[in-house]
Coordinates of C-alpha atoms in Angstrom, one line a residue:
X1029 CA 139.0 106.5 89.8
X1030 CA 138.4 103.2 87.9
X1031 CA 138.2 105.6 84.8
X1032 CA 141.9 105.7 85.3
X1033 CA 142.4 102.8 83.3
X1034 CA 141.5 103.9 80.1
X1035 CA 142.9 107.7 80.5
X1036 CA 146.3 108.0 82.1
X1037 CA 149.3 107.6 81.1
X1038 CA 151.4 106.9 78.2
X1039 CA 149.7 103.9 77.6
X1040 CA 147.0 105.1 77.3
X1041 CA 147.6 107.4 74.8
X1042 CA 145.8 105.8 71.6
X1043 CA 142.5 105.4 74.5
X1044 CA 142.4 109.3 75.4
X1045 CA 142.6 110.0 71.1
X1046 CA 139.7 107.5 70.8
X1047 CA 138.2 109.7 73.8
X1048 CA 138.9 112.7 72.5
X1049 CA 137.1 111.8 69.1
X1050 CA 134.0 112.0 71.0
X1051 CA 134.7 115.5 71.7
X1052 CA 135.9 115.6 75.1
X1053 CA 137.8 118.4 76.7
X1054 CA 141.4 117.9 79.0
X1055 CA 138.8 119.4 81.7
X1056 CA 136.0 116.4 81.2
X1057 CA 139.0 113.9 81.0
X1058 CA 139.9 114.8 84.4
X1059 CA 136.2 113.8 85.9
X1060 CA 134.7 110.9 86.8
X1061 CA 133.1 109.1 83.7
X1062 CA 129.5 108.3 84.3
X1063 CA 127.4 105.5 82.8
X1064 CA 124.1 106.1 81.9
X1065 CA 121.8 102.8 80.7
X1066 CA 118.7 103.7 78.4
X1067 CA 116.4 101.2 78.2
X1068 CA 114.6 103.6 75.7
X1069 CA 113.1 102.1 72.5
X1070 CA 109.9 103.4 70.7
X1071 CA 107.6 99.9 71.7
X1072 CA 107.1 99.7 75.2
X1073 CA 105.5 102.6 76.9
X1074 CA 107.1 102.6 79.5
X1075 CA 110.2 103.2 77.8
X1076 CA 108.5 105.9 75.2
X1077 CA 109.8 108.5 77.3
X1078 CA 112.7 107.5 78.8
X1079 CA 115.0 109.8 76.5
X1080 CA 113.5 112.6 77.7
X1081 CA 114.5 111.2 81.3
X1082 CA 118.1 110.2 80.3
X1083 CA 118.9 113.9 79.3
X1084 CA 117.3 114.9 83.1
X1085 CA 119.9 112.4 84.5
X1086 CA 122.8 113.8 82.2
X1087 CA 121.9 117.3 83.4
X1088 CA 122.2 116.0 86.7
X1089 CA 126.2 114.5 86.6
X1090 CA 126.9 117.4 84.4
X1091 CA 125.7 120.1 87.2
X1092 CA 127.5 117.5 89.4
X1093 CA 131.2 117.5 87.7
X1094 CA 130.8 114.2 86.1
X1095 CA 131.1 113.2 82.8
X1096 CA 128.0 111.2 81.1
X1097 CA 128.4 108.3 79.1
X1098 CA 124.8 107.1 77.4
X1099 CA 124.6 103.2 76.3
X1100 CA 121.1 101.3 75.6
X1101 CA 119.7 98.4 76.9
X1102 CA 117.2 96.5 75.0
X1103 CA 113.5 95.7 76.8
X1104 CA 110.2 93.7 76.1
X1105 CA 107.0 94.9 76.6
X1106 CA 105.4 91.9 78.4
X1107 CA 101.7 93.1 77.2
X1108 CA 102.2 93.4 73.9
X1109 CA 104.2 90.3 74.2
X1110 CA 101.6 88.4 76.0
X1111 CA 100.0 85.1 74.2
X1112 CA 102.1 84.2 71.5
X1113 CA 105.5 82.9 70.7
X1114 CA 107.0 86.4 71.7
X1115 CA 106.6 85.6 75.7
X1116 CA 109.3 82.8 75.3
X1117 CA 111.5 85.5 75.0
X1118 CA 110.2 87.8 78.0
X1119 CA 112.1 86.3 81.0
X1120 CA 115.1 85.4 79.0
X1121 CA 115.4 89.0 78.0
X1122 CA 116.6 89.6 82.0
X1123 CA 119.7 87.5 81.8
X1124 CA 120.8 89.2 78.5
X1125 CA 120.2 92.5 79.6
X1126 CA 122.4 91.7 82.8
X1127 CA 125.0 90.2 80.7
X1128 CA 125.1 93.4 78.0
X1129 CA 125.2 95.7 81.1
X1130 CA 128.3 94.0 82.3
X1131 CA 130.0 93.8 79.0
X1132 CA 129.5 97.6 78.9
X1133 CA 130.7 98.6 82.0
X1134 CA 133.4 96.0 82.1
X1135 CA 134.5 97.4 78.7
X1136 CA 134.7 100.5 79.5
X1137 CA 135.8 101.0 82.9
X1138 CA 133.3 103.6 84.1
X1139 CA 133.5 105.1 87.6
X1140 CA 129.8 105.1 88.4
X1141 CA 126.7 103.9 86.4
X1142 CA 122.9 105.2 86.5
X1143 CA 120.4 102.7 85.4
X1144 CA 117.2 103.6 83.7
X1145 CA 114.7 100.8 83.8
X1146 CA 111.2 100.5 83.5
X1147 CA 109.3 97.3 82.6
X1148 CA 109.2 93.6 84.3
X1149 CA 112.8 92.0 83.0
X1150 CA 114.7 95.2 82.2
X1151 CA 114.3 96.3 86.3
X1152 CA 116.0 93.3 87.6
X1153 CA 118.1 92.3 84.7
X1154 CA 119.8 95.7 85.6
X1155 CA 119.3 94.9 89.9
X1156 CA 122.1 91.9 88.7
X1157 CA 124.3 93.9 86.7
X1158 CA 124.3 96.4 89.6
X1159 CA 125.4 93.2 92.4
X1160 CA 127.4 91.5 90.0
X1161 CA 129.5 94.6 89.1
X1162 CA 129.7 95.9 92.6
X1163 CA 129.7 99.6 91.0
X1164 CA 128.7 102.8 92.4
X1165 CA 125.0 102.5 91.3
X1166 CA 121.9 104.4 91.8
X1167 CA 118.5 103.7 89.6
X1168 CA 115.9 106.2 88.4
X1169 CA 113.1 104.8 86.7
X1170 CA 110.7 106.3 84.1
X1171 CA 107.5 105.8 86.5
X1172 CA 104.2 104.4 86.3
X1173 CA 101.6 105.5 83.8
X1174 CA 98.0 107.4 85.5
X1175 CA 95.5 104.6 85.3
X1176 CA 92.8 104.8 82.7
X1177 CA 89.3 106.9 83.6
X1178 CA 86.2 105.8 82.1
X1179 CA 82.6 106.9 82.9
X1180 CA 81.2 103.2 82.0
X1181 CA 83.8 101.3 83.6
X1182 CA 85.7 103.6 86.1
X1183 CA 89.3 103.8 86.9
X1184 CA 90.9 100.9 85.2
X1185 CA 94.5 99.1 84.4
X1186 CA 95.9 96.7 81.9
X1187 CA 93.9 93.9 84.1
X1188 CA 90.8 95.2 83.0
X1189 CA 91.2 94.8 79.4
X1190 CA 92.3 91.4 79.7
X1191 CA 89.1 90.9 81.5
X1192 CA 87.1 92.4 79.3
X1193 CA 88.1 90.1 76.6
X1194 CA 86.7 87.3 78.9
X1195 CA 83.6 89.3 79.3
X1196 CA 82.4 90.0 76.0
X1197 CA 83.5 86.2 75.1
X1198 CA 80.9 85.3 78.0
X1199 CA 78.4 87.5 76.5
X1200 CA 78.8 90.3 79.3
X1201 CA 80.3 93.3 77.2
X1202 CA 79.3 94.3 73.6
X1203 CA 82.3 94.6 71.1
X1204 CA 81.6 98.2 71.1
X1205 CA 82.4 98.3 75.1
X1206 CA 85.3 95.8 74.4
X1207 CA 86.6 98.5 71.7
X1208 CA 85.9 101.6 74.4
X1209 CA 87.4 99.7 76.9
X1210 CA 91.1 98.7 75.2
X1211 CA 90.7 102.6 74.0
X1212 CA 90.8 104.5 77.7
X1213 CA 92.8 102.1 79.7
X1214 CA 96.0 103.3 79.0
X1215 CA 96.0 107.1 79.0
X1216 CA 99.8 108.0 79.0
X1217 CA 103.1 106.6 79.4
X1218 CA 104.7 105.0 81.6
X1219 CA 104.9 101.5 83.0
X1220 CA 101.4 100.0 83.5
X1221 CA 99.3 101.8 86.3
X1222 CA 98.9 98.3 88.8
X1223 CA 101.1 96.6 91.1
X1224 CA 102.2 94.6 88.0
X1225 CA 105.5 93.3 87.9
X1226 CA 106.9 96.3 86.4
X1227 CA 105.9 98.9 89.7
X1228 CA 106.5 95.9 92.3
X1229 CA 110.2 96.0 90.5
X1230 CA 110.2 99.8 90.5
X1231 CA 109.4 99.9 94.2
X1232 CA 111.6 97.5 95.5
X1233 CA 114.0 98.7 93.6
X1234 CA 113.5 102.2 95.8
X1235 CA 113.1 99.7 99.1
X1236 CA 116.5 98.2 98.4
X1237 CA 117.8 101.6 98.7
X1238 CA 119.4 101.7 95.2
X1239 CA 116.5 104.7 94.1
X1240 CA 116.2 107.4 95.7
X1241 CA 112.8 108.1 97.6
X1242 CA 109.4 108.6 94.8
X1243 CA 111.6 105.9 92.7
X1244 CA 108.6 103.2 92.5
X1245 CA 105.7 105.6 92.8
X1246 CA 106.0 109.0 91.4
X1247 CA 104.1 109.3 87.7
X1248 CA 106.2 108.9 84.6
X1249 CA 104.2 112.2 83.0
X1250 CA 105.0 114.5 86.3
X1251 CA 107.3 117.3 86.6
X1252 CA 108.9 115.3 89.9
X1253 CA 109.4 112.2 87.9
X1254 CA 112.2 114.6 85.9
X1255 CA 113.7 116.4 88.8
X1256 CA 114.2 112.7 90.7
X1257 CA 115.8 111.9 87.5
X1258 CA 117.9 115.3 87.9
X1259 CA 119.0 114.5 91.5
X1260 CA 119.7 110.8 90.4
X1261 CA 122.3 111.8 88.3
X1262 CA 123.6 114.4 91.1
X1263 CA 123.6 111.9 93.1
X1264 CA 125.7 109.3 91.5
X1265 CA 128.7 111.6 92.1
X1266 CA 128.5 111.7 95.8
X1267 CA 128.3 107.9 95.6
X1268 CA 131.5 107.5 93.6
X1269 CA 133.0 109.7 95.7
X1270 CA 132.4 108.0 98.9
X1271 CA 133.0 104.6 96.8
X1272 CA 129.9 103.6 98.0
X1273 CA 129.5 101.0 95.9
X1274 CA 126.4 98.5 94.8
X1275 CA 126.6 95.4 96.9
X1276 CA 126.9 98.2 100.4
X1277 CA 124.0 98.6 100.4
X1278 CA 122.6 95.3 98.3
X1279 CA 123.2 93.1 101.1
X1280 CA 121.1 90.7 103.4
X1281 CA 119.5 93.6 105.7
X1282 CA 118.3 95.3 102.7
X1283 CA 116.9 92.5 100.2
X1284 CA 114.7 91.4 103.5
X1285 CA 113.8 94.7 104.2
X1286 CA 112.8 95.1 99.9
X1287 CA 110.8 91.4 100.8
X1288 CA 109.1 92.5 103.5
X1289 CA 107.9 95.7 101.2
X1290 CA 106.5 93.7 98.9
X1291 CA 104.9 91.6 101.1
X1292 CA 103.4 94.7 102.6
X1293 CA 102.5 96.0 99.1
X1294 CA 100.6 92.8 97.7
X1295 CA 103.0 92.5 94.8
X1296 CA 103.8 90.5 91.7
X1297 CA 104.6 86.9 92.2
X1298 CA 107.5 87.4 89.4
X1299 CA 108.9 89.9 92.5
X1300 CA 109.9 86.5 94.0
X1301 CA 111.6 85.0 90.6
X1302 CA 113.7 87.9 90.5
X1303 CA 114.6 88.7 94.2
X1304 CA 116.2 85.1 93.5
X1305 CA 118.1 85.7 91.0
X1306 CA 119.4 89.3 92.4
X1307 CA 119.7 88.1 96.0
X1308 CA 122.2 85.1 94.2
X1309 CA 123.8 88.2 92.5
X1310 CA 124.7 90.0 95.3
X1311 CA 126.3 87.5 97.3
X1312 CA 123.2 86.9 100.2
X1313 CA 121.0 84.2 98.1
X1314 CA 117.6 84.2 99.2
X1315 CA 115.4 80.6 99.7
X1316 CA 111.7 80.4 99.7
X1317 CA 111.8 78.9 102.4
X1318 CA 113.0 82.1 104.1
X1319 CA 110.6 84.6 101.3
X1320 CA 107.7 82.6 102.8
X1321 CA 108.6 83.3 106.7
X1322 CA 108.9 86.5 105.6
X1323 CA 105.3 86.5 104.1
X1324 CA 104.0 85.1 107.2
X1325 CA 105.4 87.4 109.9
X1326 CA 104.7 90.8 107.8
X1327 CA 101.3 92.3 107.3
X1328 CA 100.2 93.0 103.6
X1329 CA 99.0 97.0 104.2
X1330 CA 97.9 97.9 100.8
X1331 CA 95.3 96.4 98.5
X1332 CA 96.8 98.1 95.0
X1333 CA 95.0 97.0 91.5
X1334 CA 94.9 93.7 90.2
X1335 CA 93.6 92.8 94.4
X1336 CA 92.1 96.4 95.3
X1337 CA 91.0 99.4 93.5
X1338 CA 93.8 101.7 94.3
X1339 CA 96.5 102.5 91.6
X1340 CA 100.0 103.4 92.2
X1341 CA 99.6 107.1 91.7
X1342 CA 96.9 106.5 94.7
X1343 CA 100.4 105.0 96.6
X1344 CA 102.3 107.8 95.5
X1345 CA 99.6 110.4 96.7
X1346 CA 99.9 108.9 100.6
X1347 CA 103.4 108.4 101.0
X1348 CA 104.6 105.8 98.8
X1349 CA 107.5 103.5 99.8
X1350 CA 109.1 105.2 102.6
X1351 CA 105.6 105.8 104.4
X1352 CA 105.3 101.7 103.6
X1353 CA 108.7 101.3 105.3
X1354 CA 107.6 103.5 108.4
X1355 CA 105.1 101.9 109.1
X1356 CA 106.1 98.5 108.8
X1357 CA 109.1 100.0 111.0
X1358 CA 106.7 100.6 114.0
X1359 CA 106.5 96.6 114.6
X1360 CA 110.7 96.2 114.2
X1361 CA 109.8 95.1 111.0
X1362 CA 112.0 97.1 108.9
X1363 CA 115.7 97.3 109.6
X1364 CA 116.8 100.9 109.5
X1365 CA 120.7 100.6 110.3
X1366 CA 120.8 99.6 106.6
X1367 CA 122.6 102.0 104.1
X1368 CA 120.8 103.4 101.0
X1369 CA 122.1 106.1 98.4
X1370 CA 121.0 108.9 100.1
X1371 CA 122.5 108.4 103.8
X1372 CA 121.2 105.2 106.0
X1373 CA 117.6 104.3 106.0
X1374 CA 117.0 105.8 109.7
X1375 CA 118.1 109.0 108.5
X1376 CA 115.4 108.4 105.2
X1377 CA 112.8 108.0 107.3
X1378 CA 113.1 110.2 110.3
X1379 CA 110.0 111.9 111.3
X1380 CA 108.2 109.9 108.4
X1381 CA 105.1 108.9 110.0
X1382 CA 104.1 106.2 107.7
X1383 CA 100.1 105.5 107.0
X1384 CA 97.6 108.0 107.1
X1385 CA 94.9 105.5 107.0
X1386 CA 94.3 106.0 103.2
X1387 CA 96.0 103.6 100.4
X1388 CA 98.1 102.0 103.5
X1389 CA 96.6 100.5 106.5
X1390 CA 98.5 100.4 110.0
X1391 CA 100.3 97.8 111.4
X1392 CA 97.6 97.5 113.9
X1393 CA 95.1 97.4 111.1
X1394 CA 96.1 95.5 108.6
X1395 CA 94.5 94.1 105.2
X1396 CA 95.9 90.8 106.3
X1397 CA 97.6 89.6 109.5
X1398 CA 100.3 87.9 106.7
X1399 CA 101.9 88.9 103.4
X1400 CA 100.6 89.0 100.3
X1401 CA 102.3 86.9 98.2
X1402 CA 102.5 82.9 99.7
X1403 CA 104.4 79.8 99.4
X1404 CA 103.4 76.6 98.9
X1405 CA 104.3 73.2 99.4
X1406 CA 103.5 69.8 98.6
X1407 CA 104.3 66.4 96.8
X1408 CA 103.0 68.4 93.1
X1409 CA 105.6 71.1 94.7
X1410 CA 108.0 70.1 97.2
X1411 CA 110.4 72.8 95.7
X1412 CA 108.2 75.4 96.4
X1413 CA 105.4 77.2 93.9
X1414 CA 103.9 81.0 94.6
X1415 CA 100.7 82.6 94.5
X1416 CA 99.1 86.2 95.1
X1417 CA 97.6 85.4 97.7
X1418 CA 96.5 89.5 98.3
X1419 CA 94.6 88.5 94.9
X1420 CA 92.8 85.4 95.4
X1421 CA 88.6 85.8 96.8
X1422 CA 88.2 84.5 100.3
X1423 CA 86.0 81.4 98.8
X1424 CA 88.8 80.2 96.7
X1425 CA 91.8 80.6 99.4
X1426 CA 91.1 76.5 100.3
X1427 CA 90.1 74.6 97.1
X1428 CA 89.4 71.0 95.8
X1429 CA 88.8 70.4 92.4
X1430 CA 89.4 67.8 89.1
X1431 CA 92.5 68.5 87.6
X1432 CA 91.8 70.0 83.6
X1433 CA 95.4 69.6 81.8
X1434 CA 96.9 71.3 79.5
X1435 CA 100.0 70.7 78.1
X1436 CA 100.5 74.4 76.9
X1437 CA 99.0 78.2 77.6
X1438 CA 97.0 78.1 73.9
X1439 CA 95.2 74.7 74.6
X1440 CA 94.0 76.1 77.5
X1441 CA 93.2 79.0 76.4
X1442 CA 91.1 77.2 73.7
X1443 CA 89.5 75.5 76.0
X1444 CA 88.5 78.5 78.5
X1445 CA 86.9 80.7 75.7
X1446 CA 85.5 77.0 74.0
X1447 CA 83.5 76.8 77.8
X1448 CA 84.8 73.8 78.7
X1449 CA 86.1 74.9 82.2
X1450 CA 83.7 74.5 84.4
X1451 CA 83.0 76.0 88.0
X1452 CA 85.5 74.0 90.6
X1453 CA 87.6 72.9 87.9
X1454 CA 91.9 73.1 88.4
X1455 CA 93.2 74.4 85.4
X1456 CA 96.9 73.1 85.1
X1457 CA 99.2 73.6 82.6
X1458 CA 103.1 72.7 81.9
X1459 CA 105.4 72.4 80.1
X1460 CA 105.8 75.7 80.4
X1461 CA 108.8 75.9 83.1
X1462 CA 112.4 77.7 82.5
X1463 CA 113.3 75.2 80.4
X1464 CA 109.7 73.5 79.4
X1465 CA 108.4 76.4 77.6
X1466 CA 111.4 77.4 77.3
X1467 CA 111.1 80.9 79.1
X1468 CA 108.6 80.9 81.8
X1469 CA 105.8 82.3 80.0
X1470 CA 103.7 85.1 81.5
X1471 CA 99.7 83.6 81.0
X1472 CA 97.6 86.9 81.8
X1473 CA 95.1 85.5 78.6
X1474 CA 93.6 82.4 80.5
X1475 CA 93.7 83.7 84.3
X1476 CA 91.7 87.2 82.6
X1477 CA 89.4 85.2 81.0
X1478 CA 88.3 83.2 83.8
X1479 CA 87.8 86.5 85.9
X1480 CA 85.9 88.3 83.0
X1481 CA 83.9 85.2 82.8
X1482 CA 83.0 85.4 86.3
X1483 CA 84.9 82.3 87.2
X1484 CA 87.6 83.5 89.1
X1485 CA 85.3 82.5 92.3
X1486 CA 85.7 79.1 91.3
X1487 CA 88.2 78.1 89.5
X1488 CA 92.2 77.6 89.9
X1489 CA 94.9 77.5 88.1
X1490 CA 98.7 76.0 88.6
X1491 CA 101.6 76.0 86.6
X1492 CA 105.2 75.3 86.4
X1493 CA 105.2 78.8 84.0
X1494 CA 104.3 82.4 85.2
X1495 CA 101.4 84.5 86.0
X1496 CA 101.5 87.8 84.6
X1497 CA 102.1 90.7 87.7
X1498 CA 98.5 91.8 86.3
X1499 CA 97.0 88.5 87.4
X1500 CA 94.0 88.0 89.8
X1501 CA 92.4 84.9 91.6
X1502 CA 94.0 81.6 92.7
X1503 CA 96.7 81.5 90.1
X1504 CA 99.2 79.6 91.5
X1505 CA 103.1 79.6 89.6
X1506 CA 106.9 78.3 89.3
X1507 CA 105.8 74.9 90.3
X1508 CA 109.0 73.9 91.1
X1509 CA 110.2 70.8 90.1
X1510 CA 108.5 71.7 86.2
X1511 CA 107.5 68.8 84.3
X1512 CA 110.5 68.4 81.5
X1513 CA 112.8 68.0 85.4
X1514 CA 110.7 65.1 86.2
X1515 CA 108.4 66.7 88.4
X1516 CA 105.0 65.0 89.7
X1517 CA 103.3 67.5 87.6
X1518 CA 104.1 65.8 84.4
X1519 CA 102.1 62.7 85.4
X1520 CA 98.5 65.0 86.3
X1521 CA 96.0 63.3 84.8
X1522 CA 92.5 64.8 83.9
X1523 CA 90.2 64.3 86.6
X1524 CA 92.8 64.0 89.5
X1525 CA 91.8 65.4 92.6
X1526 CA 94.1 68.5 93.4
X1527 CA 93.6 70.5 96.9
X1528 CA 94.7 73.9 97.6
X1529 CA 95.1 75.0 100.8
X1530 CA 97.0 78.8 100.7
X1531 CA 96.5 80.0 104.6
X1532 CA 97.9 76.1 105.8
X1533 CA 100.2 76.6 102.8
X1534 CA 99.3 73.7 101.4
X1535 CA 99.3 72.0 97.8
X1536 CA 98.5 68.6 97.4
X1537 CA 98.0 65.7 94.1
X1538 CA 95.6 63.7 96.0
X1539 CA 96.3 60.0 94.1
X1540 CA 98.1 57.7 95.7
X1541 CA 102.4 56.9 95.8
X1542 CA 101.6 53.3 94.4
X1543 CA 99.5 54.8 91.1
X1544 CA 102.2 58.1 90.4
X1545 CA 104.5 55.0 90.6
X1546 CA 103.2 53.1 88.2
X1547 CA 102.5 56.0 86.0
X1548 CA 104.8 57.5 82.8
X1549 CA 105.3 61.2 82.7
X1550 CA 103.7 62.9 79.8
X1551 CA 105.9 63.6 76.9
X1552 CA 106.9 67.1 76.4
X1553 CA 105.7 68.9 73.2
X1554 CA 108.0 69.4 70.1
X1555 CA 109.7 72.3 70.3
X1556 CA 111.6 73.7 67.7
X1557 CA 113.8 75.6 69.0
X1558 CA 117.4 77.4 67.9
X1559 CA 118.7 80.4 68.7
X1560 CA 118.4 82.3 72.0
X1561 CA 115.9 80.0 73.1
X1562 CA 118.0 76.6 72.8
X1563 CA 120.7 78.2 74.5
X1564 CA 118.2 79.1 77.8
X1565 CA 116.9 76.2 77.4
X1566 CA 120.2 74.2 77.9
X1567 CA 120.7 76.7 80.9
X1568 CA 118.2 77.7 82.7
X1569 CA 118.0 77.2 86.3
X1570 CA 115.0 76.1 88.8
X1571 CA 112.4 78.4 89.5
X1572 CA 113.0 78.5 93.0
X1573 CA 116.3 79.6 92.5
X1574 CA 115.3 82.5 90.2
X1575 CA 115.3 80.8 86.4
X1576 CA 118.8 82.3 85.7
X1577 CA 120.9 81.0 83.1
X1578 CA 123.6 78.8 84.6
X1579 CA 126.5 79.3 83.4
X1580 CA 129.4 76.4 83.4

């Protein structure tokens, strides 16, 4: 056992009194030590609860033989962080929390580790400490809240107070309704009820085969979501026992397999930052070039909220992942010879027979013949940029519009709620890249307000920052290169014609090589920045190689 270090032998004497402080027994000292990563803190609420499903896990190593070993992990509520100076710090929370895993587990020489995650960064900043470790691993996460129920508006997610923001700024909603509204849409715990960033993470987390089956769907308040946590924790044993260890079942045939899901699934466009960055992680880097013939050679078979009006408990109800992977298997499209952490996929999904016609559509009837998340190319993003394409109305999936700049999310914020975005307008903003911003801002604010305005039929947005997982209509992100690199969108001027063409995959400044030539780029904004955020700045990497800190 890798435990062995730090309990046997002479040596290791002062180690096993430090140990013994803790109030271990001789018994305990001779099982295998157990990691168990709480993301818990009393902010996010998805994380609210999470102690309550830490102790579940315990139970479950303890009924096993093992020996838990509780450590925290910090995380960020994206909402709450959401337009202001605290999303700067979102996206570079991932790398940190990947970091403090490994200096943890590194430390201490545990035999096995069970991650807790829940929200957008914490989720995949643990997916890299799990490949860059290479430890027995397995992940239970806290679940996805029930979506809120109101007899005005009718089921509703986080989206839908962003909106209504937009709305009653446009004269659609009374304040009263606004107030009712921010009141009912988030009913319990748990991480936000859409296919938000947060449950895309979750689910692909269980489509990677590092959770256990219900690990993306099942509802943080429901009995299951504690014995999955129980069995998690079970679970971990057999895993160190078989020295099964993270990057077995991390590898090439599975992060596809997890890509294709999410294709299938509609889901966040930050699933692509961060599939980057773990793919990089584990050893089997992934391109966009290859995410994107992915996307167009796998159906999208659910519509989930922000695209559709389903929820994830609505997933979880009709099958959830495995029925996803099932059914995508009937087309080759899944490869089953892959291992997970409960046997090899085929054995997972034997005698699973994936959609029911509710929630997911077959293979043969798809929402769309093609994924839905896209890539897109073109001189303003010959690195690559991505869009929700599952999310976007029909009458906006080819655009042409004059190019409105802003060189930050709050002026163009100012200027949405101000009215000065008009219908067929291309709302850009930068300077708020990896390193531009610095930290990839999410920007739910401005692409809410257009749909709650009633705009999101006619107006686009780009950026070399983020869209929010919670984001609806042509919002189009990571333009990679961002403006501080030198890229073409740093010398947009307003008025500039900019065409979007999503199914041709398409993205194009339409101003001639002789002008851009002759052009300066635009300076970036002061930023004043020390701290955590000078340091990502000085090493962040491209977006289309997952906006992790480079090291070296």
């Amino acid at each position: 056992m890798r435990s062995e270090q730090i309990k046997v032998g002479k040596s290791r004497a002062p180690h096993r009194s430090l140990l013994y402080s803790l109030g271990l027994t001789e018994t305990e000292m001779e099982r295998p030590f157990i990691a168990v990563v709480n993301s818990f803190n009393e902010i996010v609420p998805g994380h609210i609860h999470l102690r309550e499903i830490t102790e579940k896990v315990k139970d479950g190593i303890r009924l096993a033989g093992g020996v838990p070993f509780e450590f925290p992990a910090i995380a960020v509520c994206d909402g709450i962080a959401m337009n202001h100076d605290g999303m700067h710090y979102s996206l570079v929370s991932r790398d940190y929390i990947a970091d403090s895993c490994e200096i943890m587990l590194q430390a201490h020489q545990f035999d096995g580790v069970v991650f807790i995650p829940n929200c957008d960064k914490v989720v995949p900043g643990m997916l890299m400490a799990a490949a860059r470790l290479d430890l027995p691993s397995i992940f239970v996460s806290g679940g996805p809240m029930l979506p809120g129920d109101s007899a005005r508006f009718g089921r509703m997610g986080l989206m839908s107070v962003f909106e209504a923001v937009g709305a009653e700024s446009a004269g659609k909603i009374s304040e009263a309704e606004l107030i009712r509204v921010e009141q009912e849409v988030c009913p319990t715990c748990g991480s936000c009820a859409g296919m938000y960033t947060a449950n895309t993470m979750n689910c692909l987390t269980e489509a990677i085969g590092l959770g256990l089956p219900g690990n993306g769907t099942i509802a943080a308040v429901l009995a299951d979501r504690r014995r999955l946590a129980k069995e998690a924790g079970m679970r971990i044993l057999d895993l160190v026992e078989e020295n099964k260890t993270a990057r077995m079942i991390m590898n090439k045939g599975n992060l596809v397999n997890a890509m294709r899901v999410d294709m299938a699934l509609g889901g966040s466009t930050n699933s692509v930052l961060h599939m980057l960055a773990i793919s990089r992680e584990a050893g089997s880097p992934l391109t966009l070039k290859e995410i994107e013939e992915l996307s167009a050679t796998t159906p999208q078979l659910c519509k989930l909220d922000p695209a559709g009006d389903d929820f994830i408990t609505d997933l979880n109800a009709n099958g959830g992942i495995s029925a996803v992977m099932a059914e995508l298997a009937k087309k080759d499209l899944i490869d089953k010879s892959v291992n997970t952490v409960d046997g090899t996929l085929a054995e997972r999904l034997e005698g699973n027979g994936g959609s029911n016609g509710y929630v997911i559509h077959s293979v043969d009837d798809p929402v769309s013949p093609d994924g839905g998340l896209a890539i897109l190319f073109g001189n303003i993003a010959p690195e690559g940029c991505v869009v929700k394409k599952g999310a976007v109305l029909p009458e906006m999936l080819q655009h042409e519009g004059p190019a409105r700049v802003f060189e930050s999310e709050e002026e163009a914020c100012e200027a949405i709620f101000g009215g000065k975005i008009q219908p067929g307008d291309v709302v850009v903003i930068r300077f708020e890249g990896p390193k531009g911003g610095p930290g990839m801002r999410e920007m739910l604010s401005p692409t809410s307000a257009l749909a709650g305005m009633g705009l999101d039929n006619s107006v686009a947005l780009l950026t070399d920052g983020r869209f929010s997982g919670a984001s609806r209509g042509a919002s189009i992100g990571h333009i990679t290169p961002e403006a501080v690199d030198g890229g073409l969108i740093g010398k947009v001027l307003e008025g500039d014609p900019i065409a979007i063409d999503i199914p041709a995959r398409t993205i194009s400044l339409k101003v001639s090589e002789d002008e851009l030539a002759n052009r300066k780029f635009a300076p970036q904004p002061e930023r004043n920045l020390k701290g955590v955020l000078a340091r990502y700045a000085r090493q962040a990497g491209k977006a289309s190689e997952g906006a992790g800190m480079e090291i070296g």
